[in-house]
Coordinates of C-alpha atoms in Angstrom, one line a residue:
M9 CA 100.2 247.1 179.2
Q10 CA 99.2 250.5 180.6
T11 CA 95.7 250.8 179.1
R12 CA 92.8 248.4 178.5
P13 CA 92.4 247.6 174.8
D14 CA 89.3 248.8 173.0
I15 CA 89.0 245.6 171.0
L16 CA 90.1 242.0 171.9
V17 CA 90.7 239.5 169.0
L18 CA 90.9 236.0 170.3
G19 CA 92.0 233.3 167.9
G20 CA 91.5 229.5 167.6
G21 CA 93.7 226.9 169.1
G22 CA 91.7 224.1 170.7
R23 CA 91.5 223.4 174.4
A24 CA 95.1 224.4 174.8
G25 CA 94.5 227.7 173.1
D26 CA 91.6 228.4 175.4
A27 CA 93.7 227.7 178.5
W28 CA 96.6 229.8 177.2
M29 CA 94.4 232.8 176.3
T30 CA 92.5 232.6 179.6
G31 CA 95.8 232.5 181.5
V32 CA 97.3 235.5 179.6
L33 CA 94.2 237.6 180.0
S34 CA 93.8 236.8 183.7
G35 CA 97.5 237.6 184.3
L36 CA 97.1 240.8 182.3
E37 CA 94.1 241.8 184.5
D38 CA 96.0 241.1 187.7
A39 CA 99.1 243.0 186.5
S40 CA 97.2 246.0 185.2
G41 CA 94.2 246.3 187.5
F42 CA 91.6 246.7 184.7
E43 CA 88.9 244.3 183.8
L44 CA 88.9 243.1 180.2
S45 CA 85.2 242.4 180.2
G46 CA 84.9 246.2 179.7
C47 CA 86.4 246.2 176.2
D48 CA 84.2 247.7 173.5
Y49 CA 84.3 244.7 171.1
F50 CA 85.4 241.1 171.2
I51 CA 86.2 239.1 168.0
G52 CA 86.2 235.3 168.7
T53 CA 87.2 232.4 166.4
S54 CA 86.8 228.8 167.6
A55 CA 88.3 228.6 171.1
G56 CA 88.6 232.3 171.1
A57 CA 84.8 232.6 170.6
V58 CA 84.4 230.6 173.9
V59 CA 86.8 232.9 175.8
A60 CA 85.2 236.0 174.3
A61 CA 81.7 234.9 175.2
R62 CA 82.8 234.3 178.8
L63 CA 84.2 237.9 179.0
V64 CA 81.1 239.4 177.5
A65 CA 79.0 237.5 180.1
G66 CA 81.1 239.1 182.8
L67 CA 82.4 235.8 184.1
R68 CA 85.7 235.9 186.1
L69 CA 88.6 234.5 184.2
T70 CA 90.2 231.4 185.8
R71 CA 93.4 231.8 187.6
P72 CA 96.0 229.0 188.0
A73 CA 96.6 227.0 191.1
L74 CA 100.1 225.8 190.2
E75 CA 103.4 227.0 191.5
A76 CA 105.8 228.9 189.3
S77 CA 108.1 225.8 189.3
D78 CA 105.4 223.8 187.6
V79 CA 105.4 226.3 184.8
A80 CA 109.1 226.3 184.4
T81 CA 109.4 222.5 184.1
P82 CA 106.2 221.3 182.4
Q83 CA 105.6 217.6 182.4
R84 CA 106.1 215.5 179.2
A85 CA 103.2 216.0 176.8
P86 CA 101.0 213.1 175.9
K87 CA 101.5 211.5 172.5
P88 CA 99.8 213.7 169.9
N89 CA 96.5 212.6 168.5
A90 CA 97.5 212.8 164.8
F91 CA 94.0 212.9 163.5
A92 CA 92.8 215.6 165.9
N93 CA 95.8 217.8 165.1
W94 CA 95.4 217.2 161.4
A95 CA 91.8 218.2 161.5
L96 CA 92.6 221.3 163.4
A97 CA 95.3 222.2 160.9
L98 CA 92.8 221.9 158.1
S99 CA 90.7 224.5 159.7
G100 CA 93.6 226.9 159.9
P101 CA 95.5 229.2 157.5
A102 CA 97.3 226.3 155.7
A103 CA 93.9 225.5 154.3
S104 CA 92.5 229.0 154.2
L105 CA 95.3 230.3 152.0
G106 CA 93.8 228.2 149.2
L107 CA 90.2 228.3 150.4
R108 CA 90.0 232.1 150.1
A109 CA 90.9 232.0 146.4
T110 CA 88.1 233.1 144.1
A111 CA 89.4 231.1 141.2
T112 CA 87.7 227.8 140.2
P113 CA 90.4 225.6 141.8
G114 CA 90.1 227.4 145.1
A115 CA 86.3 227.2 145.1
L116 CA 86.5 223.5 144.3
A117 CA 89.0 222.9 147.1
R118 CA 86.7 224.8 149.6
R119 CA 83.6 222.7 148.7
T120 CA 85.5 219.5 148.8
L121 CA 87.0 220.1 152.3
L122 CA 83.8 221.4 153.8
R123 CA 81.7 218.6 152.4
A124 CA 84.1 216.1 154.1
A125 CA 83.3 217.7 157.4
R126 CA 80.2 215.5 157.7
A127 CA 82.2 212.3 157.8
Q128 CA 84.0 210.8 160.8
S129 CA 82.6 213.4 163.2
E130 CA 80.6 213.9 166.3
T131 CA 78.2 216.6 167.4
L132 CA 79.2 219.4 169.7
G133 CA 76.9 220.2 172.6
P134 CA 76.2 223.6 174.2
M135 CA 79.4 225.5 174.7
L136 CA 78.5 228.1 177.3
H137 CA 77.4 227.7 180.9
A138 CA 75.6 231.0 181.1
E139 CA 72.8 232.5 179.1
L140 CA 74.0 235.3 177.0
S141 CA 72.3 237.7 174.6
W142 CA 73.9 239.8 171.9
D143 CA 74.7 243.3 173.2
G144 CA 76.5 244.6 170.2
R145 CA 80.0 243.9 171.5
L146 CA 80.6 240.3 170.5
R147 CA 81.5 239.0 167.1
V148 CA 81.7 235.3 166.5
V149 CA 83.3 234.0 163.3
A150 CA 82.1 230.8 161.5
V151 CA 82.0 229.6 157.9
E152 CA 79.0 228.4 155.9
R153 CA 79.8 224.9 154.9
R154 CA 77.9 224.9 151.5
N155 CA 79.8 227.8 150.0
G156 CA 82.8 228.5 152.2
R157 CA 81.5 232.0 153.0
R158 CA 82.7 233.7 156.2
V159 CA 79.9 234.7 158.6
V160 CA 80.4 237.0 161.5
F161 CA 77.6 236.4 164.0
G162 CA 76.7 239.4 166.1
S163 CA 77.6 241.9 163.4
P164 CA 75.1 244.0 161.5
G165 CA 73.2 242.0 158.9
A166 CA 74.4 238.6 160.2
P167 CA 72.1 235.6 160.3
D168 CA 70.0 235.2 163.4
A169 CA 71.4 232.8 166.0
T170 CA 71.8 232.6 169.7
V171 CA 75.2 233.3 171.2
D172 CA 75.6 229.6 172.1
Q173 CA 74.7 228.5 168.6
A174 CA 77.2 230.9 167.1
V175 CA 80.0 229.8 169.4
Q176 CA 79.1 226.1 168.7
A177 CA 79.3 226.8 165.0
S178 CA 82.7 228.6 165.4
C179 CA 84.1 225.5 167.2
S180 CA 82.8 222.9 164.7
V181 CA 86.2 221.8 163.5
P182 CA 85.9 220.0 160.1
L183 CA 86.5 216.2 160.3
M184 CA 86.2 216.3 164.1
F185 CA 82.7 217.6 164.6
S186 CA 79.5 217.7 162.6
P187 CA 78.6 221.1 161.2
T188 CA 76.3 223.2 163.4
V189 CA 72.9 223.7 161.9
I190 CA 71.2 227.1 162.4
D191 CA 67.9 227.7 160.6
G192 CA 68.7 224.9 158.2
V193 CA 72.1 226.2 157.3
E194 CA 75.3 224.3 158.2
Y195 CA 78.3 226.1 159.7
V196 CA 81.8 225.0 160.5
D197 CA 84.8 226.4 162.4
G198 CA 85.7 230.0 161.7
G199 CA 89.3 228.9 161.5
V200 CA 88.6 227.5 158.1
W201 CA 88.8 231.1 156.9
S202 CA 91.4 232.3 159.4
L203 CA 92.5 231.4 162.9
T204 CA 92.3 235.1 164.0
N205 CA 89.9 237.0 161.6
A206 CA 91.3 240.2 163.1
D207 CA 90.2 242.1 159.9
V208 CA 86.6 241.9 160.9
A209 CA 87.2 244.0 164.0
P210 CA 85.1 247.2 163.9
A211 CA 88.2 249.3 164.5
A212 CA 87.9 253.1 164.1
R213 CA 90.8 255.6 164.0
G214 CA 92.7 255.5 167.2
A215 CA 91.3 252.2 168.5
Q216 CA 93.6 250.0 170.5
V217 CA 93.4 246.4 169.3
L218 CA 95.0 243.4 171.1
V219 CA 95.2 240.1 169.1
L220 CA 95.9 236.8 170.8
A221 CA 96.9 234.0 168.4
P222 CA 97.7 230.7 170.1
T223 CA 98.9 229.1 166.8
A224 CA 101.1 231.9 165.5
S225 CA 104.0 231.6 167.9
L226 CA 107.7 231.4 166.8
H227 CA 108.2 228.6 169.3
G228 CA 105.2 226.2 168.9
P229 CA 102.9 224.4 169.4
L230 CA 102.2 223.3 165.8
N231 CA 104.7 222.4 163.0
A232 CA 106.8 225.3 161.6
A233 CA 104.9 225.5 158.3
L234 CA 101.5 226.0 160.0
R235 CA 102.9 228.5 162.5
V236 CA 104.4 230.5 159.7
A237 CA 101.2 230.5 157.8
S238 CA 99.1 231.4 160.9
R239 CA 101.5 234.2 161.8
A240 CA 101.5 235.5 158.2
A241 CA 97.7 235.6 158.2
M242 CA 97.6 237.4 161.6
L243 CA 100.1 240.0 160.4
V244 CA 98.2 240.7 157.2
E245 CA 95.0 241.2 159.1
A246 CA 96.8 243.4 161.6
S247 CA 98.1 245.5 158.7
L248 CA 94.5 246.0 157.4
L249 CA 93.5 247.4 160.8
T250 CA 96.6 249.6 160.9
A251 CA 95.5 251.0 157.5
R252 CA 92.3 252.1 159.3
H253 CA 94.6 254.0 161.7
A254 CA 94.0 251.6 164.6
S255 CA 96.9 250.7 166.9
V256 CA 97.4 246.9 166.9
S257 CA 99.4 244.7 169.3
T258 CA 99.8 241.0 168.7
L259 CA 100.5 238.3 171.3
T260 CA 101.5 234.6 170.8
P261 CA 102.7 232.0 173.2
D262 CA 106.2 232.7 174.4
R263 CA 108.9 230.0 174.7
E264 CA 107.7 228.7 178.1
A265 CA 104.0 228.7 177.1
A266 CA 104.7 226.9 173.9
A267 CA 106.7 224.3 175.8
A268 CA 103.7 223.9 178.2
I269 CA 101.2 223.6 175.3
G270 CA 103.3 220.9 173.6
R271 CA 101.9 219.3 170.4
E272 CA 98.4 218.3 171.4
L273 CA 96.0 221.2 171.1
M274 CA 92.8 219.2 171.9
S275 CA 93.9 217.3 175.0
S276 CA 92.7 218.3 178.4
A277 CA 95.6 216.6 180.2
R278 CA 97.9 219.7 180.4
L279 CA 95.4 222.5 180.8
P280 CA 96.5 223.6 184.4
V281 CA 100.1 223.8 183.3
I282 CA 99.1 225.8 180.1
L283 CA 96.9 228.1 182.1
A284 CA 99.8 228.8 184.5
A285 CA 102.2 229.5 181.7
G286 CA 99.8 231.8 180.0
Y287 CA 99.2 233.6 183.4
A288 CA 102.9 234.1 183.9
Q289 CA 103.2 235.6 180.4
G290 CA 100.2 237.9 181.0
L291 CA 101.7 239.1 184.3
A292 CA 104.9 240.2 182.4
L293 CA 103.0 242.3 179.9

């Protein structure tokens, strides 16, 4: 990549997605020489909101400590946590395809799913390790639990919230974590609407947009049906930006990164390997 993008769109994908995006972006920085913290706008959903907030805060992206051989031959993945992956899938495009519908059945499905988010869940704590204020560049996507409405914190007219509150809300995966309450309103993971939400990017004519989508790869990590749905949503959103005369590039895990991620998006066991695989992919851009 020869020039720094104007807008970074960072999608959801659990802890594994966080590690992959961090690796890709740090590799891209080292290969190109530019700092991605200087982008004009950042759109973050779930794990992508965490990475976006770090960039806006000016924090240096983590680099891997593994050798290249560790990336090429990743260790066997731990046995998947079926409940965690199922919950994460519910907050992705497989659910959002139906949840976006305006017809009565779609509205009923949305309310049913989001009301269930209160059960069998735990509360997320603070997500950021640095105080950060809105500076006009960061957009964090969450969904209002009561009515399924998408909310883009940091955008004009959005509800008041701290950056940490917004990021916490964007990461509140239904059935895994309790909704995040901000001024008496409950919010859940932005992935309930879309795992990328690229269409909310304030892209003007000629803007260069880079979309990172951990779940939309042709190779993994999720099952084929969810990957196809995630990829389809990403491409539709990209086409909307293209219609505004923006230039859009999309990036998903390559074969090696998908193998490193495996099937467990919420596990911390493989994060160094995933980070290294993402870094190698970023260096090659």
